[in-house]
Amino acid sequence: MDTMKKAVSYILIACVLMFTIVAILGIWDIIDLENVMMNTIFSLIVIFAASAIILFIYTVFLKDSENQKP
């Protein structure tokens, strides 16, 4: 469980750094921030929906088969 916490922590740190770099580039008008942020938000929505479906499948189908005694 400790390795899972470390992995999630590193992923969150990477996300913060990525969003910081994109924000700085948008502030300095190097990239079109509005277009990038809309694509990022839509991508995050798709990832959230996919993870919710995977979690539902895991909790409903896979956990029930593990708890049944033969």
PDB file of N, CA, C and O in Angstrom:
ATOM      1  N   MET A   1       0.820  -1.193   0.000  1.00  0.00           N
ATOM      2  CA  MET A   1       0.000   0.000   0.000  1.00  0.00           C
ATOM      3  C   MET A   1       0.867   1.261   0.000  1.00  0.00           C
ATOM      4  O   MET A   1       0.482   2.269  -0.544  1.00  0.00           O
ATOM      5  N   ASP A   2       2.035   1.157   0.619  1.00  0.00           N
ATOM      6  CA  ASP A   2       2.927   2.303   0.681  1.00  0.00           C
ATOM      7  C   ASP A   2       3.459   2.664  -0.701  1.00  0.00           C
ATOM      8  O   ASP A   2       3.601   3.847  -1.021  1.00  0.00           O
ATOM      9  N   THR A   3       3.732   1.658  -1.528  1.00  0.00           N
ATOM     10  CA  THR A   3       4.206   1.944  -2.880  1.00  0.00           C
ATOM     11  C   THR A   3       3.107   2.582  -3.721  1.00  0.00           C
ATOM     12  O   THR A   3       3.407   3.397  -4.591  1.00  0.00           O
ATOM     13  N   MET A   4       1.855   2.212  -3.455  1.00  0.00           N
ATOM     14  CA  MET A   4       0.743   2.816  -4.182  1.00  0.00           C
ATOM     15  C   MET A   4       0.633   4.302  -3.839  1.00  0.00           C
ATOM     16  O   MET A   4       0.420   5.135  -4.718  1.00  0.00           O
ATOM     17  N   LYS A   5       0.802   4.652  -2.566  1.00  0.00           N
ATOM     18  CA  LYS A   5       0.749   6.056  -2.150  1.00  0.00           C
ATOM     19  C   LYS A   5       1.871   6.856  -2.795  1.00  0.00           C
ATOM     20  O   LYS A   5       1.664   7.984  -3.229  1.00  0.00           O
ATOM     21  N   LYS A   6       3.063   6.259  -2.858  1.00  0.00           N
ATOM     22  CA  LYS A   6       4.182   6.948  -3.489  1.00  0.00           C
ATOM     23  C   LYS A   6       3.940   7.155  -4.972  1.00  0.00           C
ATOM     24  O   LYS A   6       4.221   8.227  -5.515  1.00  0.00           O
ATOM     25  N   ALA A   7       3.394   6.147  -5.642  1.00  0.00           N
ATOM     26  CA  ALA A   7       3.123   6.257  -7.079  1.00  0.00           C
ATOM     27  C   ALA A   7       2.088   7.348  -7.352  1.00  0.00           C
ATOM     28  O   ALA A   7       2.265   8.168  -8.265  1.00  0.00           O
ATOM     29  N   VAL A   8       1.028   7.367  -6.563  1.00  0.00           N
ATOM     30  CA  VAL A   8      -0.007   8.392  -6.744  1.00  0.00           C
ATOM     31  C   VAL A   8       0.561   9.771  -6.447  1.00  0.00           C
ATOM     32  O   VAL A   8       0.256  10.743  -7.143  1.00  0.00           O
ATOM     33  N   SER A   9       1.417   9.870  -5.438  1.00  0.00           N
ATOM     34  CA  SER A   9       2.039  11.157  -5.103  1.00  0.00           C
ATOM     35  C   SER A   9       2.891  11.674  -6.256  1.00  0.00           C
ATOM     36  O   SER A   9       2.819  12.853  -6.613  1.00  0.00           O
ATOM     37  N   TYR A  10       3.683  10.792  -6.857  1.00  0.00           N
ATOM     38  CA  TYR A  10       4.522  11.209  -7.984  1.00  0.00           C
ATOM     39  C   TYR A  10       3.673  11.594  -9.198  1.00  0.00           C
ATOM     40  O   TYR A  10       4.009  12.542  -9.916  1.00  0.00           O
ATOM     41  N   ILE A  11       2.587  10.887  -9.430  1.00  0.00           N
ATOM     42  CA  ILE A  11       1.688  11.235 -10.543  1.00  0.00           C
ATOM     43  C   ILE A  11       1.069  12.603 -10.312  1.00  0.00           C
ATOM     44  O   ILE A  11       0.998  13.426 -11.233  1.00  0.00           O
ATOM     45  N   LEU A  12       0.631  12.879  -9.084  1.00  0.00           N
ATOM     46  CA  LEU A  12       0.045  14.185  -8.780  1.00  0.00           C
ATOM     47  C   LEU A  12       1.074  15.302  -8.912  1.00  0.00           C
ATOM     48  O   LEU A  12       0.759  16.387  -9.408  1.00  0.00           O
ATOM     49  N   ILE A  13       2.303  15.052  -8.488  1.00  0.00           N
ATOM     50  CA  ILE A  13       3.357  16.051  -8.636  1.00  0.00           C
ATOM     51  C   ILE A  13       3.616  16.333 -10.109  1.00  0.00           C
ATOM     52  O   ILE A  13       3.768  17.493 -10.521  1.00  0.00           O
ATOM     53  N   ALA A  14       3.642  15.286 -10.927  1.00  0.00           N
ATOM     54  CA  ALA A  14       3.847  15.467 -12.366  1.00  0.00           C
ATOM     55  C   ALA A  14       2.709  16.264 -12.989  1.00  0.00           C
ATOM     56  O   ALA A  14       2.943  17.127 -13.848  1.00  0.00           O
ATOM     57  N   CYS A  15       1.472  16.006 -12.550  1.00  0.00           N
ATOM     58  CA  CYS A  15       0.328  16.761 -13.077  1.00  0.00           C
ATOM     59  C   CYS A  15       0.416  18.235 -12.704  1.00  0.00           C
ATOM     60  O   CYS A  15       0.139  19.109 -13.532  1.00  0.00           O
ATOM     61  N   VAL A  16       0.801  18.519 -11.469  1.00  0.00           N
ATOM     62  CA  VAL A  16       0.943  19.910 -11.033  1.00  0.00           C
ATOM     63  C   VAL A  16       2.022  20.615 -11.845  1.00  0.00           C
ATOM     64  O   VAL A  16       1.830  21.755 -12.298  1.00  0.00           O
ATOM     65  N   LEU A  17       3.142  19.949 -12.063  1.00  0.00           N
ATOM     66  CA  LEU A  17       4.204  20.555 -12.858  1.00  0.00           C
ATOM     67  C   LEU A  17       3.759  20.797 -14.299  1.00  0.00           C
ATOM     68  O   LEU A  17       4.058  21.844 -14.886  1.00  0.00           O
ATOM     69  N   MET A  18       3.034  19.843 -14.870  1.00  0.00           N
ATOM     70  CA  MET A  18       2.555  19.992 -16.245  1.00  0.00           C
ATOM     71  C   MET A  18       1.589  21.173 -16.363  1.00  0.00           C
ATOM     72  O   MET A  18       1.715  22.000 -17.266  1.00  0.00           O
ATOM     73  N   PHE A  19       0.632  21.269 -15.420  1.00  0.00           N
ATOM     74  CA  PHE A  19      -0.319  22.374 -15.462  1.00  0.00           C
ATOM     75  C   PHE A  19       0.373  23.712 -15.221  1.00  0.00           C
ATOM     76  O   PHE A  19      -0.013  24.729 -15.798  1.00  0.00           O
ATOM     77  N   THR A  20       1.399  23.725 -14.388  1.00  0.00           N
ATOM     78  CA  THR A  20       2.147  24.953 -14.138  1.00  0.00           C
ATOM     79  C   THR A  20       2.868  25.423 -15.394  1.00  0.00           C
ATOM     80  O   THR A  20       2.835  26.614 -15.741  1.00  0.00           O
ATOM     81  N   ILE A  21       3.497  24.492 -16.098  1.00  0.00           N
ATOM     82  CA  ILE A  21       4.206  24.843 -17.334  1.00  0.00           C
ATOM     83  C   ILE A  21       3.231  25.354 -18.386  1.00  0.00           C
ATOM     84  O   ILE A  21       3.486  26.370 -19.052  1.00  0.00           O
ATOM     85  N   VAL A  22       2.091  24.680 -18.528  1.00  0.00           N
ATOM     86  CA  VAL A  22       1.086  25.123 -19.505  1.00  0.00           C
ATOM     87  C   VAL A  22       0.559  26.504 -19.143  1.00  0.00           C
ATOM     88  O   VAL A  22       0.383  27.368 -20.010  1.00  0.00           O
ATOM     89  N   ALA A  23       0.326  26.740 -17.853  1.00  0.00           N
ATOM     90  CA  ALA A  23      -0.171  28.056 -17.417  1.00  0.00           C
ATOM     91  C   ALA A  23       0.846  29.152 -17.686  1.00  0.00           C
ATOM     92  O   ALA A  23       0.491  30.250 -18.151  1.00  0.00           O
ATOM     93  N   ILE A  24       2.101  28.894 -17.410  1.00  0.00           N
ATOM     94  CA  ILE A  24       3.141  29.904 -17.656  1.00  0.00           C
ATOM     95  C   ILE A  24       3.262  30.192 -19.148  1.00  0.00           C
ATOM     96  O   ILE A  24       3.381  31.354 -19.565  1.00  0.00           O
ATOM     97  N   LEU A  25       3.222  29.142 -19.974  1.00  0.00           N
ATOM     98  CA  LEU A  25       3.285  29.370 -21.423  1.00  0.00           C
ATOM     99  C   LEU A  25       2.057  30.134 -21.921  1.00  0.00           C
ATOM    100  O   LEU A  25       2.168  30.948 -22.843  1.00  0.00           O
ATOM    101  N   GLY A  26       0.910  29.906 -21.300  1.00  0.00           N
ATOM    102  CA  GLY A  26      -0.287  30.651 -21.671  1.00  0.00           C
ATOM    103  C   GLY A  26      -0.236  32.099 -21.232  1.00  0.00           C
ATOM    104  O   GLY A  26      -0.700  32.999 -21.941  1.00  0.00           O
ATOM    105  N   ILE A  27       0.330  32.354 -20.076  1.00  0.00           N
ATOM    106  CA  ILE A  27       0.451  33.726 -19.580  1.00  0.00           C
ATOM    107  C   ILE A  27       1.354  34.548 -20.503  1.00  0.00           C
ATOM    108  O   ILE A  27       1.076  35.705 -20.794  1.00  0.00           O
ATOM    109  N   TRP A  28       2.413  33.943 -20.982  1.00  0.00           N
ATOM    110  CA  TRP A  28       3.353  34.642 -21.855  1.00  0.00           C
ATOM    111  C   TRP A  28       2.929  34.595 -23.323  1.00  0.00           C
ATOM    112  O   TRP A  28       3.693  34.982 -24.200  1.00  0.00           O
ATOM    113  N   ASP A  29       1.729  34.124 -23.612  1.00  0.00           N
ATOM    114  CA  ASP A  29       1.163  34.045 -24.971  1.00  0.00           C
ATOM    115  C   ASP A  29       2.031  33.236 -25.936  1.00  0.00           C
ATOM    116  O   ASP A  29       2.099  33.526 -27.126  1.00  0.00           O
ATOM    117  N   ILE A  30       2.688  32.228 -25.426  1.00  0.00           N
ATOM    118  CA  ILE A  30       3.446  31.326 -26.292  1.00  0.00           C
ATOM    119  C   ILE A  30       2.512  30.293 -26.903  1.00  0.00           C
ATOM    120  O   ILE A  30       2.670  29.908 -28.057  1.00  0.00           O
ATOM    121  N   ILE A  31       1.513  29.862 -26.132  1.00  0.00           N
ATOM    122  CA  ILE A  31       0.497  28.943 -26.637  1.00  0.00           C
ATOM    123  C   ILE A  31      -0.871  29.558 -26.405  1.00  0.00           C
ATOM    124  O   ILE A  31      -1.045  30.443 -25.567  1.00  0.00           O
ATOM    125  N   ASP A  32      -1.858  29.060 -27.156  1.00  0.00           N
ATOM    126  CA  ASP A  32      -3.240  29.505 -26.980  1.00  0.00           C
ATOM    127  C   ASP A  32      -3.827  28.746 -25.797  1.00  0.00           C
ATOM    128  O   ASP A  32      -4.200  27.585 -25.907  1.00  0.00           O
ATOM    129  N   LEU A  33      -3.859  29.399 -24.651  1.00  0.00           N
ATOM    130  CA  LEU A  33      -4.233  28.739 -23.409  1.00  0.00           C
ATOM    131  C   LEU A  33      -5.678  28.257 -23.412  1.00  0.00           C
ATOM    132  O   LEU A  33      -5.983  27.198 -22.882  1.00  0.00           O
ATOM    133  N   GLU A  34      -6.573  29.009 -24.041  1.00  0.00           N
ATOM    134  CA  GLU A  34      -7.983  28.643 -24.037  1.00  0.00           C
ATOM    135  C   GLU A  34      -8.200  27.306 -24.734  1.00  0.00           C
ATOM    136  O   GLU A  34      -8.910  26.437 -24.226  1.00  0.00           O
ATOM    137  N   ASN A  35      -7.581  27.112 -25.869  1.00  0.00           N
ATOM    138  CA  ASN A  35      -7.732  25.867 -26.617  1.00  0.00           C
ATOM    139  C   ASN A  35      -7.107  24.695 -25.867  1.00  0.00           C
ATOM    140  O   ASN A  35      -7.688  23.613 -25.795  1.00  0.00           O
ATOM    141  N   VAL A  36      -5.952  24.914 -25.283  1.00  0.00           N
ATOM    142  CA  VAL A  36      -5.263  23.846 -24.551  1.00  0.00           C
ATOM    143  C   VAL A  36      -6.057  23.451 -23.311  1.00  0.00           C
ATOM    144  O   VAL A  36      -6.219  22.260 -23.011  1.00  0.00           O
ATOM    145  N   MET A  37      -6.566  24.415 -22.588  1.00  0.00           N
ATOM    146  CA  MET A  37      -7.304  24.107 -21.365  1.00  0.00           C
ATOM    147  C   MET A  37      -8.616  23.380 -21.662  1.00  0.00           C
ATOM    148  O   MET A  37      -8.994  22.459 -20.924  1.00  0.00           O
ATOM    149  N   MET A  38      -9.302  23.735 -22.725  1.00  0.00           N
ATOM    150  CA  MET A  38     -10.538  23.027 -23.076  1.00  0.00           C
ATOM    151  C   MET A  38     -10.231  21.581 -23.441  1.00  0.00           C
ATOM    152  O   MET A  38     -10.938  20.659 -23.017  1.00  0.00           O
ATOM    153  N   ASN A  39      -9.182  21.350 -24.214  1.00  0.00           N
ATOM    154  CA  ASN A  39      -8.808  19.985 -24.556  1.00  0.00           C
ATOM    155  C   ASN A  39      -8.378  19.203 -23.315  1.00  0.00           C
ATOM    156  O   ASN A  39      -8.690  18.017 -23.190  1.00  0.00           O
ATOM    157  N   THR A  40      -7.694  19.851 -22.399  1.00  0.00           N
ATOM    158  CA  THR A  40      -7.273  19.192 -21.166  1.00  0.00           C
ATOM    159  C   THR A  40      -8.473  18.825 -20.309  1.00  0.00           C
ATOM    160  O   THR A  40      -8.549  17.713 -19.768  1.00  0.00           O
ATOM    161  N   ILE A  41      -9.421  19.733 -20.188  1.00  0.00           N
ATOM    162  CA  ILE A  41     -10.616  19.462 -19.383  1.00  0.00           C
ATOM    163  C   ILE A  41     -11.421  18.323 -19.989  1.00  0.00           C
ATOM    164  O   ILE A  41     -11.870  17.412 -19.274  1.00  0.00           O
ATOM    165  N   PHE A  42     -11.605  18.331 -21.306  1.00  0.00           N
ATOM    166  CA  PHE A  42     -12.341  17.241 -21.945  1.00  0.00           C
ATOM    167  C   PHE A  42     -11.609  15.913 -21.788  1.00  0.00           C
ATOM    168  O   PHE A  42     -12.227  14.870 -21.565  1.00  0.00           O
ATOM    169  N   SER A  43     -10.304  15.926 -21.867  1.00  0.00           N
ATOM    170  CA  SER A  43      -9.531  14.696 -21.675  1.00  0.00           C
ATOM    171  C   SER A  43      -9.676  14.176 -20.251  1.00  0.00           C
ATOM    172  O   SER A  43      -9.822  12.967 -20.039  1.00  0.00           O
ATOM    173  N   LEU A  44      -9.640  15.073 -19.270  1.00  0.00           N
ATOM    174  CA  LEU A  44      -9.813  14.655 -17.887  1.00  0.00           C
ATOM    175  C   LEU A  44     -11.204  14.093 -17.637  1.00  0.00           C
ATOM    176  O   LEU A  44     -11.369  13.141 -16.863  1.00  0.00           O
ATOM    177  N   ILE A  45     -12.224  14.648 -18.284  1.00  0.00           N
ATOM    178  CA  ILE A  45     -13.580  14.126 -18.152  1.00  0.00           C
ATOM    179  C   ILE A  45     -13.660  12.710 -18.717  1.00  0.00           C
ATOM    180  O   ILE A  45     -14.271  11.817 -18.109  1.00  0.00           O
ATOM    181  N   VAL A  46     -13.046  12.487 -19.857  1.00  0.00           N
ATOM    182  CA  VAL A  46     -13.053  11.154 -20.462  1.00  0.00           C
ATOM    183  C   VAL A  46     -12.307  10.157 -19.567  1.00  0.00           C
ATOM    184  O   VAL A  46     -12.781   9.035 -19.348  1.00  0.00           O
ATOM    185  N   ILE A  47     -11.168  10.551 -19.015  1.00  0.00           N
ATOM    186  CA  ILE A  47     -10.413   9.671 -18.126  1.00  0.00           C
ATOM    187  C   ILE A  47     -11.213   9.374 -16.862  1.00  0.00           C
ATOM    188  O   ILE A  47     -11.244   8.237 -16.379  1.00  0.00           O
ATOM    189  N   PHE A  48     -11.900  10.373 -16.319  1.00  0.00           N
ATOM    190  CA  PHE A  48     -12.732  10.166 -15.133  1.00  0.00           C
ATOM    191  C   PHE A  48     -13.862   9.195 -15.415  1.00  0.00           C
ATOM    192  O   PHE A  48     -14.138   8.295 -14.611  1.00  0.00           O
ATOM    193  N   ALA A  49     -14.533   9.359 -16.544  1.00  0.00           N
ATOM    194  CA  ALA A  49     -15.637   8.460 -16.889  1.00  0.00           C
ATOM    195  C   ALA A  49     -15.137   7.027 -17.073  1.00  0.00           C
ATOM    196  O   ALA A  49     -15.767   6.074 -16.589  1.00  0.00           O
ATOM    197  N   ALA A  50     -14.022   6.867 -17.745  1.00  0.00           N
ATOM    198  CA  ALA A  50     -13.475   5.527 -17.955  1.00  0.00           C
ATOM    199  C   ALA A  50     -13.075   4.885 -16.631  1.00  0.00           C
ATOM    200  O   ALA A  50     -13.336   3.696 -16.405  1.00  0.00           O
ATOM    201  N   SER A  51     -12.459   5.647 -15.739  1.00  0.00           N
ATOM    202  CA  SER A  51     -12.061   5.079 -14.451  1.00  0.00           C
ATOM    203  C   SER A  51     -13.276   4.740 -13.587  1.00  0.00           C
ATOM    204  O   SER A  51     -13.251   3.751 -12.856  1.00  0.00           O
ATOM    205  N   ALA A  52     -14.341   5.531 -13.680  1.00  0.00           N
ATOM    206  CA  ALA A  52     -15.560   5.217 -12.932  1.00  0.00           C
ATOM    207  C   ALA A  52     -16.183   3.913 -13.441  1.00  0.00           C
ATOM    208  O   ALA A  52     -16.645   3.089 -12.638  1.00  0.00           O
ATOM    209  N   ILE A  53     -16.181   3.703 -14.737  1.00  0.00           N
ATOM    210  CA  ILE A  53     -16.722   2.470 -15.297  1.00  0.00           C
ATOM    211  C   ILE A  53     -15.873   1.276 -14.890  1.00  0.00           C
ATOM    212  O   ILE A  53     -16.401   0.218 -14.500  1.00  0.00           O
ATOM    213  N   ILE A  54     -14.550   1.429 -14.936  1.00  0.00           N
ATOM    214  CA  ILE A  54     -13.666   0.336 -14.524  1.00  0.00           C
ATOM    215  C   ILE A  54     -13.852   0.024 -13.044  1.00  0.00           C
ATOM    216  O   ILE A  54     -13.897  -1.145 -12.645  1.00  0.00           O
ATOM    217  N   LEU A  55     -13.989   1.036 -12.205  1.00  0.00           N
ATOM    218  CA  LEU A  55     -14.224   0.816 -10.787  1.00  0.00           C
ATOM    219  C   LEU A  55     -15.545   0.103 -10.548  1.00  0.00           C
ATOM    220  O   LEU A  55     -15.634  -0.810  -9.722  1.00  0.00           O
ATOM    221  N   PHE A  56     -16.581   0.481 -11.276  1.00  0.00           N
ATOM    222  CA  PHE A  56     -17.880  -0.180 -11.158  1.00  0.00           C
ATOM    223  C   PHE A  56     -17.778  -1.654 -11.531  1.00  0.00           C
ATOM    224  O   PHE A  56     -18.282  -2.525 -10.818  1.00  0.00           O
ATOM    225  N   ILE A  57     -17.120  -1.937 -12.638  1.00  0.00           N
ATOM    226  CA  ILE A  57     -16.961  -3.328 -13.074  1.00  0.00           C
ATOM    227  C   ILE A  57     -16.173  -4.117 -12.041  1.00  0.00           C
ATOM    228  O   ILE A  57     -16.521  -5.254 -11.704  1.00  0.00           O
ATOM    229  N   TYR A  58     -15.129  -3.532 -11.505  1.00  0.00           N
ATOM    230  CA  TYR A  58     -14.306  -4.220 -10.518  1.00  0.00           C
ATOM    231  C   TYR A  58     -15.101  -4.530  -9.250  1.00  0.00           C
ATOM    232  O   TYR A  58     -15.051  -5.638  -8.729  1.00  0.00           O
ATOM    233  N   THR A  59     -15.833  -3.538  -8.739  1.00  0.00           N
ATOM    234  CA  THR A  59     -16.545  -3.740  -7.481  1.00  0.00           C
ATOM    235  C   THR A  59     -17.739  -4.669  -7.627  1.00  0.00           C
ATOM    236  O   THR A  59     -18.057  -5.422  -6.716  1.00  0.00           O
ATOM    237  N   VAL A  60     -18.419  -4.641  -8.770  1.00  0.00           N
ATOM    238  CA  VAL A  60     -19.619  -5.451  -8.934  1.00  0.00           C
ATOM    239  C   VAL A  60     -19.277  -6.872  -9.346  1.00  0.00           C
ATOM    240  O   VAL A  60     -19.777  -7.837  -8.765  1.00  0.00           O
ATOM    241  N   PHE A  61     -18.441  -7.036 -10.337  1.00  0.00           N
ATOM    242  CA  PHE A  61     -18.214  -8.362 -10.898  1.00  0.00           C
ATOM    243  C   PHE A  61     -17.024  -9.094 -10.291  1.00  0.00           C
ATOM    244  O   PHE A  61     -17.099 -10.277  -9.986  1.00  0.00           O
ATOM    245  N   LEU A  62     -15.912  -8.423 -10.115  1.00  0.00           N
ATOM    246  CA  LEU A  62     -14.698  -9.117  -9.682  1.00  0.00           C
ATOM    247  C   LEU A  62     -14.679  -9.352  -8.178  1.00  0.00           C
ATOM    248  O   LEU A  62     -14.210 -10.390  -7.733  1.00  0.00           O
ATOM    249  N   LYS A  63     -15.157  -8.416  -7.385  1.00  0.00           N
ATOM    250  CA  LYS A  63     -15.160  -8.599  -5.935  1.00  0.00           C
ATOM    251  C   LYS A  63     -16.136  -9.686  -5.528  1.00  0.00           C
ATOM    252  O   LYS A  63     -15.879 -10.433  -4.597  1.00  0.00           O
ATOM    253  N   ASP A  64     -17.305  -9.807  -6.180  1.00  0.00           N
ATOM    254  CA  ASP A  64     -18.287 -10.823  -5.825  1.00  0.00           C
ATOM    255  C   ASP A  64     -17.753 -12.220  -6.085  1.00  0.00           C
ATOM    256  O   ASP A  64     -17.996 -13.136  -5.312  1.00  0.00           O
ATOM    257  N   SER A  65     -17.008 -12.396  -7.150  1.00  0.00           N
ATOM    258  CA  SER A  65     -16.480 -13.721  -7.445  1.00  0.00           C
ATOM    259  C   SER A  65     -15.369 -14.120  -6.486  1.00  0.00           C
ATOM    260  O   SER A  65     -15.155 -15.292  -6.232  1.00  0.00           O
ATOM    261  N   GLU A  66     -14.667 -13.163  -5.907  1.00  0.00           N
ATOM    262  CA  GLU A  66     -13.618 -13.461  -4.937  1.00  0.00           C
ATOM    263  C   GLU A  66     -14.193 -13.821  -3.577  1.00  0.00           C
ATOM    264  O   GLU A  66     -13.606 -14.598  -2.829  1.00  0.00           O
ATOM    265  N   ASN A  67     -15.350 -13.267  -3.203  1.00  0.00           N
ATOM    266  CA  ASN A  67     -15.930 -13.492  -1.894  1.00  0.00           C
ATOM    267  C   ASN A  67     -16.726 -14.782  -1.816  1.00  0.00           C
ATOM    268  O   ASN A  67     -17.033 -15.239  -0.719  1.00  0.00           O
ATOM    269  N   GLN A  68     -17.129 -15.375  -2.915  1.00  0.00           N
ATOM    270  CA  GLN A  68     -17.914 -16.601  -2.901  1.00  0.00           C
ATOM    271  C   GLN A  68     -17.034 -17.783  -2.528  1.00  0.00           C
ATOM    272  O   GLN A  68     -15.917 -17.916  -3.008  1.00  0.00           O
ATOM    273  N   LYS A  69     -17.569 -18.636  -1.666  1.00  0.00           N
ATOM    274  CA  LYS A  69     -16.821 -19.818  -1.267  1.00  0.00           C
ATOM    275  C   LYS A  69     -17.295 -20.999  -2.112  1.00  0.00           C
ATOM    276  O   LYS A  69     -18.490 -21.200  -2.278  1.00  0.00           O
ATOM    277  N   PRO A  70     -16.361 -21.823  -2.624  1.00  0.00           N
ATOM    278  CA  PRO A  70     -16.768 -22.968  -3.461  1.00  0.00           C
ATOM    279  C   PRO A  70     -17.358 -24.098  -2.669  1.00  0.00           C
ATOM    280  O   PRO A  70     -17.246 -24.273  -1.547  1.00  0.00           O
TER     281      PRO A  70
END
